Amino acid sequence: MIATLKKIKRSLSPLYYRLHQLYFSLAGHRVQCNICGYKANHLQSDVWHAHSICPRCESSIRQRLLWACLSEHQKFNHTNLIQNKAVLHFAPEKCFRDFIKDKAAIYHSADFFAEGYHYPNITYNLDISNMQSIADNTYDCLIACDVLEHVNNDQKALSEISRVLKPNGVCILTVPQKDHLEITDEDLSITDPKEREKRFGQSDHLRIYGFDFLNKIQSAGLQCDIVDEQYFGKDYVKKHVIFPEILSNHPMATNYRKFYFGKK
Ligand SMILES: [Zn+2]
């Protein structure tokens, strides 16, 4: 029954988006997804942020911000980081995974497989804090967005990231950060999912990061640059919604998303 409903939804969705686009071409389209080109007056809302999710490619603010970097940033664009490079992509984002795969010379995807979940088209079942099967100096680029908050020993994970990167290789990282929090709040003794959700924002998060995430990356021997929406012009930020239109008042929301580019 569910499979049939999904099938019907899939077959109707191109028509739905065409009608939606027709409506907005008549009614005006204030914002546009920079990944898939979807135009609307507002994007969809989720529990964290109003008007932030692209209904077509399901991208969120962080994914469009990374896409802005890869397509517009002078230094951290895909030509420099991805094109003809060896790339290891953790928890690959559906909305631009194929683009990265097509551009890279070698593309490996990875996730740490949890019981009861299905991981289609993932190359490696890999614990990012213990990548024994990967030799030193293997990758030019490693991408792990919103991964480290799930990992017990994140400092070890950062050391492992550094180890598997080639000299001059770059990792692209981002993590949930509580607004204006200086020091990461972590307590590994909390195992109750409800307690974790309350303290860290999600039932499977082990910490909520603060500004000291930068120090953690540097401690792993990586030189780090931070990019946020301020790099891009105000018009670009507004048009592509790479910063919340309305700041979330959820105490655990990441309003000020940052990308960390760590170079070995
Ligand atoms: Zn989109």
PDB file of C-alpha atoms and ligand atoms in Angstrom:
ATOM      1  CA  MET A   1       0.000   0.000   0.000  1.00  0.00           C
ATOM      2  CA  ILE A   2       2.755   2.456   1.033  1.00  0.00           C
ATOM      3  CA  ALA A   3       4.811   1.457  -2.025  1.00  0.00           C
ATOM      4  CA  THR A   4       1.824   2.154  -4.271  1.00  0.00           C
ATOM      5  CA  LEU A   5       1.240   5.548  -2.671  1.00  0.00           C
ATOM      6  CA  LYS A   6       4.923   6.402  -3.114  1.00  0.00           C
ATOM      7  CA  LYS A   7       4.713   5.347  -6.763  1.00  0.00           C
ATOM      8  CA  ILE A   8       1.672   7.573  -7.352  1.00  0.00           C
ATOM      9  CA  LYS A   9       3.401  10.484  -5.570  1.00  0.00           C
ATOM     10  CA  ARG A  10       6.526   9.981  -7.722  1.00  0.00           C
ATOM     11  CA  SER A  11       4.567   9.891 -10.965  1.00  0.00           C
ATOM     12  CA  LEU A  12       2.603  13.018 -10.025  1.00  0.00           C
ATOM     13  CA  SER A  13       5.514  15.066  -8.725  1.00  0.00           C
ATOM     14  CA  PRO A  14       6.849  16.330 -12.111  1.00  0.00           C
ATOM     15  CA  LEU A  15       3.337  17.597 -12.894  1.00  0.00           C
ATOM     16  CA  TYR A  16       3.062  19.128  -9.421  1.00  0.00           C
ATOM     17  CA  TYR A  17       6.364  20.985  -9.812  1.00  0.00           C
ATOM     18  CA  ARG A  18       5.454  22.180 -13.319  1.00  0.00           C
ATOM     19  CA  LEU A  19       2.159  23.597 -12.023  1.00  0.00           C
ATOM     20  CA  HIS A  20       3.941  25.058  -8.998  1.00  0.00           C
ATOM     21  CA  GLN A  21       6.517  26.719 -11.235  1.00  0.00           C
ATOM     22  CA  LEU A  22       3.806  28.019 -13.549  1.00  0.00           C
ATOM     23  CA  TYR A  23       2.053  29.536 -10.547  1.00  0.00           C
ATOM     24  CA  PHE A  24       5.212  31.228  -9.331  1.00  0.00           C
ATOM     25  CA  SER A  25       6.153  32.456 -12.787  1.00  0.00           C
ATOM     26  CA  LEU A  26       2.821  34.306 -12.701  1.00  0.00           C
ATOM     27  CA  ALA A  27       2.870  35.224  -9.010  1.00  0.00           C
ATOM     28  CA  GLY A  28       6.584  36.104  -8.818  1.00  0.00           C
ATOM     29  CA  HIS A  29       9.485  34.089  -7.469  1.00  0.00           C
ATOM     30  CA  ARG A  30      11.418  35.733  -4.724  1.00  0.00           C
ATOM     31  CA  VAL A  31      13.796  32.866  -3.934  1.00  0.00           C
ATOM     32  CA  GLN A  32      15.572  30.212  -5.951  1.00  0.00           C
ATOM     33  CA  CYS A  33      17.350  27.020  -4.906  1.00  0.00           C
ATOM     34  CA  ASN A  34      20.939  27.390  -6.121  1.00  0.00           C
ATOM     35  CA  ILE A  35      21.252  23.594  -6.465  1.00  0.00           C
ATOM     36  CA  CYS A  36      18.216  22.568  -8.506  1.00  0.00           C
ATOM     37  CA  GLY A  37      16.920  25.946  -9.720  1.00  0.00           C
ATOM     38  CA  TYR A  38      13.502  25.630  -8.051  1.00  0.00           C
ATOM     39  CA  LYS A  39      11.817  29.029  -7.750  1.00  0.00           C
ATOM     40  CA  ALA A  40       9.163  30.126  -5.284  1.00  0.00           C
ATOM     41  CA  ASN A  41       8.083  32.958  -3.057  1.00  0.00           C
ATOM     42  CA  HIS A  42       8.980  30.843  -0.035  1.00  0.00           C
ATOM     43  CA  LEU A  43      10.726  27.546   0.518  1.00  0.00           C
ATOM     44  CA  GLN A  44       9.191  24.967   2.850  1.00  0.00           C
ATOM     45  CA  SER A  45       9.579  25.040   6.617  1.00  0.00           C
ATOM     46  CA  ASP A  46      10.938  22.339   8.908  1.00  0.00           C
ATOM     47  CA  VAL A  47      11.120  22.037  12.698  1.00  0.00           C
ATOM     48  CA  TRP A  48      14.324  24.070  12.785  1.00  0.00           C
ATOM     49  CA  HIS A  49      13.768  26.930  10.339  1.00  0.00           C
ATOM     50  CA  ALA A  50      10.874  28.582   8.542  1.00  0.00           C
ATOM     51  CA  HIS A  51      11.046  28.713   4.725  1.00  0.00           C
ATOM     52  CA  SER A  52      14.352  26.857   4.480  1.00  0.00           C
ATOM     53  CA  ILE A  53      13.868  23.545   2.623  1.00  0.00           C
ATOM     54  CA  CYS A  54      13.733  23.225  -1.166  1.00  0.00           C
ATOM     55  CA  PRO A  55      10.714  21.027  -1.917  1.00  0.00           C
ATOM     56  CA  ARG A  56      12.281  19.703  -5.114  1.00  0.00           C
ATOM     57  CA  CYS A  57      15.812  18.624  -4.111  1.00  0.00           C
ATOM     58  CA  GLU A  58      15.187  18.722  -0.337  1.00  0.00           C
ATOM     59  CA  SER A  59      18.255  20.887   0.230  1.00  0.00           C
ATOM     60  CA  SER A  60      18.536  22.741   3.515  1.00  0.00           C
ATOM     61  CA  ILE A  61      20.404  25.953   4.298  1.00  0.00           C
ATOM     62  CA  ARG A  62      23.667  24.142   5.012  1.00  0.00           C
ATOM     63  CA  GLN A  63      23.557  22.265   1.725  1.00  0.00           C
ATOM     64  CA  ARG A  64      22.869  25.410  -0.302  1.00  0.00           C
ATOM     65  CA  LEU A  65      25.640  27.200   1.621  1.00  0.00           C
ATOM     66  CA  LEU A  66      28.092  24.449   0.716  1.00  0.00           C
ATOM     67  CA  TRP A  67      26.874  24.578  -2.871  1.00  0.00           C
ATOM     68  CA  ALA A  68      27.491  28.351  -2.841  1.00  0.00           C
ATOM     69  CA  CYS A  69      31.083  27.649  -1.772  1.00  0.00           C
ATOM     70  CA  LEU A  70      31.604  24.959  -4.389  1.00  0.00           C
ATOM     71  CA  SER A  71      30.164  27.068  -7.195  1.00  0.00           C
ATOM     72  CA  GLU A  72      31.112  30.657  -6.218  1.00  0.00           C
ATOM     73  CA  HIS A  73      34.024  30.709  -3.765  1.00  0.00           C
ATOM     74  CA  GLN A  74      37.318  31.881  -5.177  1.00  0.00           C
ATOM     75  CA  LYS A  75      39.367  29.303  -3.261  1.00  0.00           C
ATOM     76  CA  PHE A  76      36.994  26.526  -2.184  1.00  0.00           C
ATOM     77  CA  ASN A  77      35.208  25.930  -5.482  1.00  0.00           C
ATOM     78  CA  HIS A  78      34.659  22.509  -7.027  1.00  0.00           C
ATOM     79  CA  THR A  79      37.306  23.072  -9.678  1.00  0.00           C
ATOM     80  CA  ASN A  80      39.944  23.381  -6.954  1.00  0.00           C
ATOM     81  CA  LEU A  81      38.585  20.798  -4.515  1.00  0.00           C
ATOM     82  CA  ILE A  82      36.700  18.153  -6.498  1.00  0.00           C
ATOM     83  CA  GLN A  83      37.513  18.203 -10.220  1.00  0.00           C
ATOM     84  CA  ASN A  84      39.724  15.222 -11.127  1.00  0.00           C
ATOM     85  CA  LYS A  85      40.436  14.603  -7.438  1.00  0.00           C
ATOM     86  CA  ALA A  86      40.119  11.561  -5.180  1.00  0.00           C
ATOM     87  CA  VAL A  87      37.121  12.262  -2.955  1.00  0.00           C
ATOM     88  CA  LEU A  88      35.751  10.483   0.127  1.00  0.00           C
ATOM     89  CA  HIS A  89      32.202  11.647   0.852  1.00  0.00           C
ATOM     90  CA  PHE A  90      30.621  10.759   4.216  1.00  0.00           C
ATOM     91  CA  ALA A  91      26.822  10.658   4.543  1.00  0.00           C
ATOM     92  CA  PRO A  92      26.534  11.959   0.973  1.00  0.00           C
ATOM     93  CA  GLU A  93      23.945  14.634   0.330  1.00  0.00           C
ATOM     94  CA  LYS A  94      21.395  13.415  -2.195  1.00  0.00           C
ATOM     95  CA  CYS A  95      21.011  16.859  -3.761  1.00  0.00           C
ATOM     96  CA  PHE A  96      24.602  17.116  -5.046  1.00  0.00           C
ATOM     97  CA  ARG A  97      26.138  13.692  -4.595  1.00  0.00           C
ATOM     98  CA  ASP A  98      25.933  12.872  -8.329  1.00  0.00           C
ATOM     99  CA  PHE A  99      27.546  16.176  -9.285  1.00  0.00           C
ATOM    100  CA  ILE A 100      30.546  15.449  -7.035  1.00  0.00           C
ATOM    101  CA  LYS A 101      30.725  11.868  -8.247  1.00  0.00           C
ATOM    102  CA  ASP A 102      30.787  12.998 -11.899  1.00  0.00           C
ATOM    103  CA  LYS A 103      33.478  15.639 -11.340  1.00  0.00           C
ATOM    104  CA  ALA A 104      35.813  13.551  -9.171  1.00  0.00           C
ATOM    105  CA  ALA A 105      38.451  11.217 -10.634  1.00  0.00           C
ATOM    106  CA  ILE A 106      37.867   8.752  -7.785  1.00  0.00           C
ATOM    107  CA  TYR A 107      34.679   8.950  -5.745  1.00  0.00           C
ATOM    108  CA  HIS A 108      34.016   6.861  -2.655  1.00  0.00           C
ATOM    109  CA  SER A 109      31.000   7.339  -0.435  1.00  0.00           C
ATOM    110  CA  ALA A 110      30.893   6.199   3.180  1.00  0.00           C
ATOM    111  CA  ASP A 111      28.573   5.871   6.120  1.00  0.00           C
ATOM    112  CA  PHE A 112      28.657   4.032   9.433  1.00  0.00           C
ATOM    113  CA  PHE A 113      25.889   1.505   8.897  1.00  0.00           C
ATOM    114  CA  ALA A 114      23.329   1.359  11.675  1.00  0.00           C
ATOM    115  CA  GLU A 115      21.130  -1.668  12.152  1.00  0.00           C
ATOM    116  CA  GLY A 116      17.712  -1.465  10.543  1.00  0.00           C
ATOM    117  CA  TYR A 117      18.683   1.193   7.996  1.00  0.00           C
ATOM    118  CA  HIS A 118      19.314   0.757   4.293  1.00  0.00           C
ATOM    119  CA  TYR A 119      22.328   2.389   2.623  1.00  0.00           C
ATOM    120  CA  PRO A 120      21.983   2.188  -1.152  1.00  0.00           C
ATOM    121  CA  ASN A 121      25.013   3.032  -3.299  1.00  0.00           C
ATOM    122  CA  ILE A 122      27.420   3.576  -0.404  1.00  0.00           C
ATOM    123  CA  THR A 123      30.959   2.358  -1.081  1.00  0.00           C
ATOM    124  CA  TYR A 124      32.189   1.851   2.499  1.00  0.00           C
ATOM    125  CA  ASN A 125      30.712   0.967   5.862  1.00  0.00           C
ATOM    126  CA  LEU A 126      33.174   3.102   7.761  1.00  0.00           C
ATOM    127  CA  ASP A 127      33.664   4.505  11.249  1.00  0.00           C
ATOM    128  CA  ILE A 128      35.173   7.943  10.616  1.00  0.00           C
ATOM    129  CA  SER A 129      37.106   7.700  13.892  1.00  0.00           C
ATOM    130  CA  ASN A 130      38.717   4.398  12.919  1.00  0.00           C
ATOM    131  CA  MET A 131      39.319   4.147   9.158  1.00  0.00           C
ATOM    132  CA  GLN A 132      41.782   1.240   9.344  1.00  0.00           C
ATOM    133  CA  SER A 133      40.938   0.052   5.843  1.00  0.00           C
ATOM    134  CA  ILE A 134      42.052   3.379   4.303  1.00  0.00           C
ATOM    135  CA  ALA A 135      45.783   3.949   3.780  1.00  0.00           C
ATOM    136  CA  ASP A 136      47.508   7.197   4.794  1.00  0.00           C
ATOM    137  CA  ASN A 137      47.502   9.997   2.184  1.00  0.00           C
ATOM    138  CA  THR A 138      44.716   8.533   0.034  1.00  0.00           C
ATOM    139  CA  TYR A 139      42.285  11.399  -0.656  1.00  0.00           C
ATOM    140  CA  ASP A 140      42.513  14.954  -1.988  1.00  0.00           C
ATOM    141  CA  CYS A 141      39.166  15.853  -0.466  1.00  0.00           C
ATOM    142  CA  LEU A 142      37.016  14.476   2.349  1.00  0.00           C
ATOM    143  CA  ILE A 143      33.487  15.755   2.919  1.00  0.00           C
ATOM    144  CA  ALA A 144      31.649  15.157   6.213  1.00  0.00           C
ATOM    145  CA  CYS A 145      28.716  17.442   6.916  1.00  0.00           C
ATOM    146  CA  ASP A 146      26.877  16.988  10.214  1.00  0.00           C
ATOM    147  CA  VAL A 147      28.691  13.717  10.914  1.00  0.00           C
ATOM    148  CA  LEU A 148      31.022  14.422  13.855  1.00  0.00           C
ATOM    149  CA  GLU A 149      28.247  15.155  16.362  1.00  0.00           C
ATOM    150  CA  HIS A 150      27.297  11.458  16.056  1.00  0.00           C
ATOM    151  CA  VAL A 151      30.824  10.183  16.753  1.00  0.00           C
ATOM    152  CA  ASN A 152      32.057   9.159  20.208  1.00  0.00           C
ATOM    153  CA  ASN A 153      35.619  10.352  19.802  1.00  0.00           C
ATOM    154  CA  ASP A 154      35.456  13.319  17.444  1.00  0.00           C
ATOM    155  CA  GLN A 155      39.070  14.334  18.077  1.00  0.00           C
ATOM    156  CA  LYS A 156      40.198  10.882  16.913  1.00  0.00           C
ATOM    157  CA  ALA A 157      37.931  11.261  13.882  1.00  0.00           C
ATOM    158  CA  LEU A 158      39.660  14.541  13.005  1.00  0.00           C
ATOM    159  CA  SER A 159      43.069  12.827  13.331  1.00  0.00           C
ATOM    160  CA  GLU A 160      41.859  10.064  11.036  1.00  0.00           C
ATOM    161  CA  ILE A 161      40.581  12.633   8.529  1.00  0.00           C
ATOM    162  CA  SER A 162      44.001  14.266   8.570  1.00  0.00           C
ATOM    163  CA  ARG A 163      45.725  10.887   8.170  1.00  0.00           C
ATOM    164  CA  VAL A 164      43.766   9.768   5.098  1.00  0.00           C
ATOM    165  CA  LEU A 165      44.117  13.151   3.363  1.00  0.00           C
ATOM    166  CA  LYS A 166      47.048  13.617   0.998  1.00  0.00           C
ATOM    167  CA  PRO A 167      49.453  16.475   1.767  1.00  0.00           C
ATOM    168  CA  ASN A 168      47.578  19.671   0.726  1.00  0.00           C
ATOM    169  CA  GLY A 169      44.336  17.684   0.736  1.00  0.00           C
ATOM    170  CA  VAL A 170      41.281  19.488   2.112  1.00  0.00           C
ATOM    171  CA  CYS A 171      38.422  18.344   4.321  1.00  0.00           C
ATOM    172  CA  ILE A 172      35.043  20.060   4.152  1.00  0.00           C
ATOM    173  CA  LEU A 173      33.312  19.963   7.525  1.00  0.00           C
ATOM    174  CA  THR A 174      30.302  21.463   9.211  1.00  0.00           C
ATOM    175  CA  VAL A 175      28.576  20.622  12.490  1.00  0.00           C
ATOM    176  CA  PRO A 176      25.501  21.792  14.394  1.00  0.00           C
ATOM    177  CA  GLN A 177      26.518  24.752  16.555  1.00  0.00           C
ATOM    178  CA  LYS A 178      24.443  26.408  19.236  1.00  0.00           C
ATOM    179  CA  ASP A 179      24.247  30.155  18.694  1.00  0.00           C
ATOM    180  CA  HIS A 180      27.037  32.042  20.487  1.00  0.00           C
ATOM    181  CA  LEU A 181      28.229  28.944  22.399  1.00  0.00           C
ATOM    182  CA  GLU A 182      31.967  29.197  23.129  1.00  0.00           C
ATOM    183  CA  ILE A 183      32.828  25.696  24.363  1.00  0.00           C
ATOM    184  CA  THR A 184      31.303  22.518  22.967  1.00  0.00           C
ATOM    185  CA  ASP A 185      28.791  20.933  25.339  1.00  0.00           C
ATOM    186  CA  GLU A 186      29.457  17.199  25.526  1.00  0.00           C
ATOM    187  CA  ASP A 187      28.542  14.514  28.012  1.00  0.00           C
ATOM    188  CA  LEU A 188      29.105  10.973  26.802  1.00  0.00           C
ATOM    189  CA  SER A 189      27.482   9.563  29.929  1.00  0.00           C
ATOM    190  CA  ILE A 190      24.091  10.740  28.637  1.00  0.00           C
ATOM    191  CA  THR A 191      22.661   7.809  26.715  1.00  0.00           C
ATOM    192  CA  ASP A 192      18.927   8.386  27.043  1.00  0.00           C
ATOM    193  CA  PRO A 193      17.681   9.538  23.604  1.00  0.00           C
ATOM    194  CA  LYS A 194      15.196  12.004  25.130  1.00  0.00           C
ATOM    195  CA  GLU A 195      17.871  13.514  27.349  1.00  0.00           C
ATOM    196  CA  ARG A 196      20.226  13.794  24.362  1.00  0.00           C
ATOM    197  CA  GLU A 197      17.560  15.513  22.326  1.00  0.00           C
ATOM    198  CA  LYS A 198      16.970  18.025  25.097  1.00  0.00           C
ATOM    199  CA  ARG A 199      20.635  18.720  25.750  1.00  0.00           C
ATOM    200  CA  PHE A 200      22.165  18.364  22.247  1.00  0.00           C
ATOM    201  CA  GLY A 201      19.221  18.868  19.851  1.00  0.00           C
ATOM    202  CA  GLN A 202      18.742  15.330  18.500  1.00  0.00           C
ATOM    203  CA  SER A 203      18.364  11.882  20.035  1.00  0.00           C
ATOM    204  CA  ASP A 204      21.527  10.526  18.359  1.00  0.00           C
ATOM    205  CA  HIS A 205      23.753  13.563  18.906  1.00  0.00           C
ATOM    206  CA  LEU A 206      26.512  13.245  21.491  1.00  0.00           C
ATOM    207  CA  ARG A 207      27.326  16.951  21.764  1.00  0.00           C
ATOM    208  CA  ILE A 208      26.437  20.407  20.536  1.00  0.00           C
ATOM    209  CA  TYR A 209      29.401  22.331  19.192  1.00  0.00           C
ATOM    210  CA  GLY A 210      30.667  25.766  20.113  1.00  0.00           C
ATOM    211  CA  PHE A 211      33.245  28.104  18.599  1.00  0.00           C
ATOM    212  CA  ASP A 212      36.007  25.748  19.798  1.00  0.00           C
ATOM    213  CA  PHE A 213      35.272  23.372  16.911  1.00  0.00           C
ATOM    214  CA  LEU A 214      37.939  25.365  15.062  1.00  0.00           C
ATOM    215  CA  ASN A 215      40.512  24.473  17.748  1.00  0.00           C
ATOM    216  CA  LYS A 216      39.619  20.806  17.442  1.00  0.00           C
ATOM    217  CA  ILE A 217      40.347  20.893  13.706  1.00  0.00           C
ATOM    218  CA  GLN A 218      43.608  22.750  14.255  1.00  0.00           C
ATOM    219  CA  SER A 219      44.601  20.239  16.970  1.00  0.00           C
ATOM    220  CA  ALA A 220      44.461  17.549  14.284  1.00  0.00           C
ATOM    221  CA  GLY A 221      47.197  19.413  12.406  1.00  0.00           C
ATOM    222  CA  LEU A 222      44.947  21.000   9.791  1.00  0.00           C
ATOM    223  CA  GLN A 223      45.051  24.647   8.703  1.00  0.00           C
ATOM    224  CA  CYS A 224      41.484  25.837   8.770  1.00  0.00           C
ATOM    225  CA  ASP A 225      39.481  28.509   6.980  1.00  0.00           C
ATOM    226  CA  ILE A 226      35.879  29.252   7.954  1.00  0.00           C
ATOM    227  CA  VAL A 227      33.306  30.320   5.381  1.00  0.00           C
ATOM    228  CA  ASP A 228      29.782  31.477   6.205  1.00  0.00           C
ATOM    229  CA  GLU A 229      27.099  33.334   4.279  1.00  0.00           C
ATOM    230  CA  GLN A 230      28.901  36.656   4.770  1.00  0.00           C
ATOM    231  CA  TYR A 231      31.360  35.744   2.007  1.00  0.00           C
ATOM    232  CA  PHE A 232      28.527  35.937  -0.520  1.00  0.00           C
ATOM    233  CA  GLY A 233      26.709  39.132  -1.499  1.00  0.00           C
ATOM    234  CA  LYS A 234      23.519  40.100   0.344  1.00  0.00           C
ATOM    235  CA  ASP A 235      21.421  39.565  -2.789  1.00  0.00           C
ATOM    236  CA  TYR A 236      22.828  36.061  -3.247  1.00  0.00           C
ATOM    237  CA  VAL A 237      22.164  35.206   0.436  1.00  0.00           C
ATOM    238  CA  LYS A 238      18.551  36.360   0.162  1.00  0.00           C
ATOM    239  CA  LYS A 239      17.821  34.847  -3.213  1.00  0.00           C
ATOM    240  CA  HIS A 240      19.229  31.410  -2.447  1.00  0.00           C
ATOM    241  CA  VAL A 241      18.340  31.348   1.272  1.00  0.00           C
ATOM    242  CA  ILE A 242      21.795  30.391   2.530  1.00  0.00           C
ATOM    243  CA  PHE A 243      21.011  32.052   5.869  1.00  0.00           C
ATOM    244  CA  PRO A 244      17.694  31.747   7.780  1.00  0.00           C
ATOM    245  CA  GLU A 245      15.122  34.299   6.631  1.00  0.00           C
ATOM    246  CA  ILE A 246      13.836  34.256  10.203  1.00  0.00           C
ATOM    247  CA  LEU A 247      16.214  33.311  13.022  1.00  0.00           C
ATOM    248  CA  SER A 248      14.952  30.184  14.725  1.00  0.00           C
ATOM    249  CA  ASN A 249      14.073  30.470  18.397  1.00  0.00           C
ATOM    250  CA  HIS A 250      14.601  26.729  18.901  1.00  0.00           C
ATOM    251  CA  PRO A 251      17.318  26.660  21.597  1.00  0.00           C
ATOM    252  CA  MET A 252      19.344  24.044  19.697  1.00  0.00           C
ATOM    253  CA  ALA A 253      18.980  25.472  16.183  1.00  0.00           C
ATOM    254  CA  THR A 254      22.086  26.340  14.187  1.00  0.00           C
ATOM    255  CA  ASN A 255      21.261  29.810  12.945  1.00  0.00           C
ATOM    256  CA  TYR A 256      24.837  30.776  12.089  1.00  0.00           C
ATOM    257  CA  ARG A 257      26.016  27.904   9.917  1.00  0.00           C
ATOM    258  CA  LYS A 258      29.727  27.738   9.208  1.00  0.00           C
ATOM    259  CA  PHE A 259      31.788  25.614   6.842  1.00  0.00           C
ATOM    260  CA  TYR A 260      35.288  24.606   7.869  1.00  0.00           C
ATOM    261  CA  PHE A 261      37.867  23.910   5.182  1.00  0.00           C
ATOM    262  CA  GLY A 262      40.778  22.101   6.799  1.00  0.00           C
ATOM    263  CA  LYS A 263      43.970  21.766   4.791  1.00  0.00           C
ATOM    264  CA  LYS A 264      46.635  19.174   5.569  1.00  0.00           C
TER     265      LYS A 264
HETATM  266 ZN    ZN B   1      16.493  22.550  -4.805  1.00  0.00          ZN
END
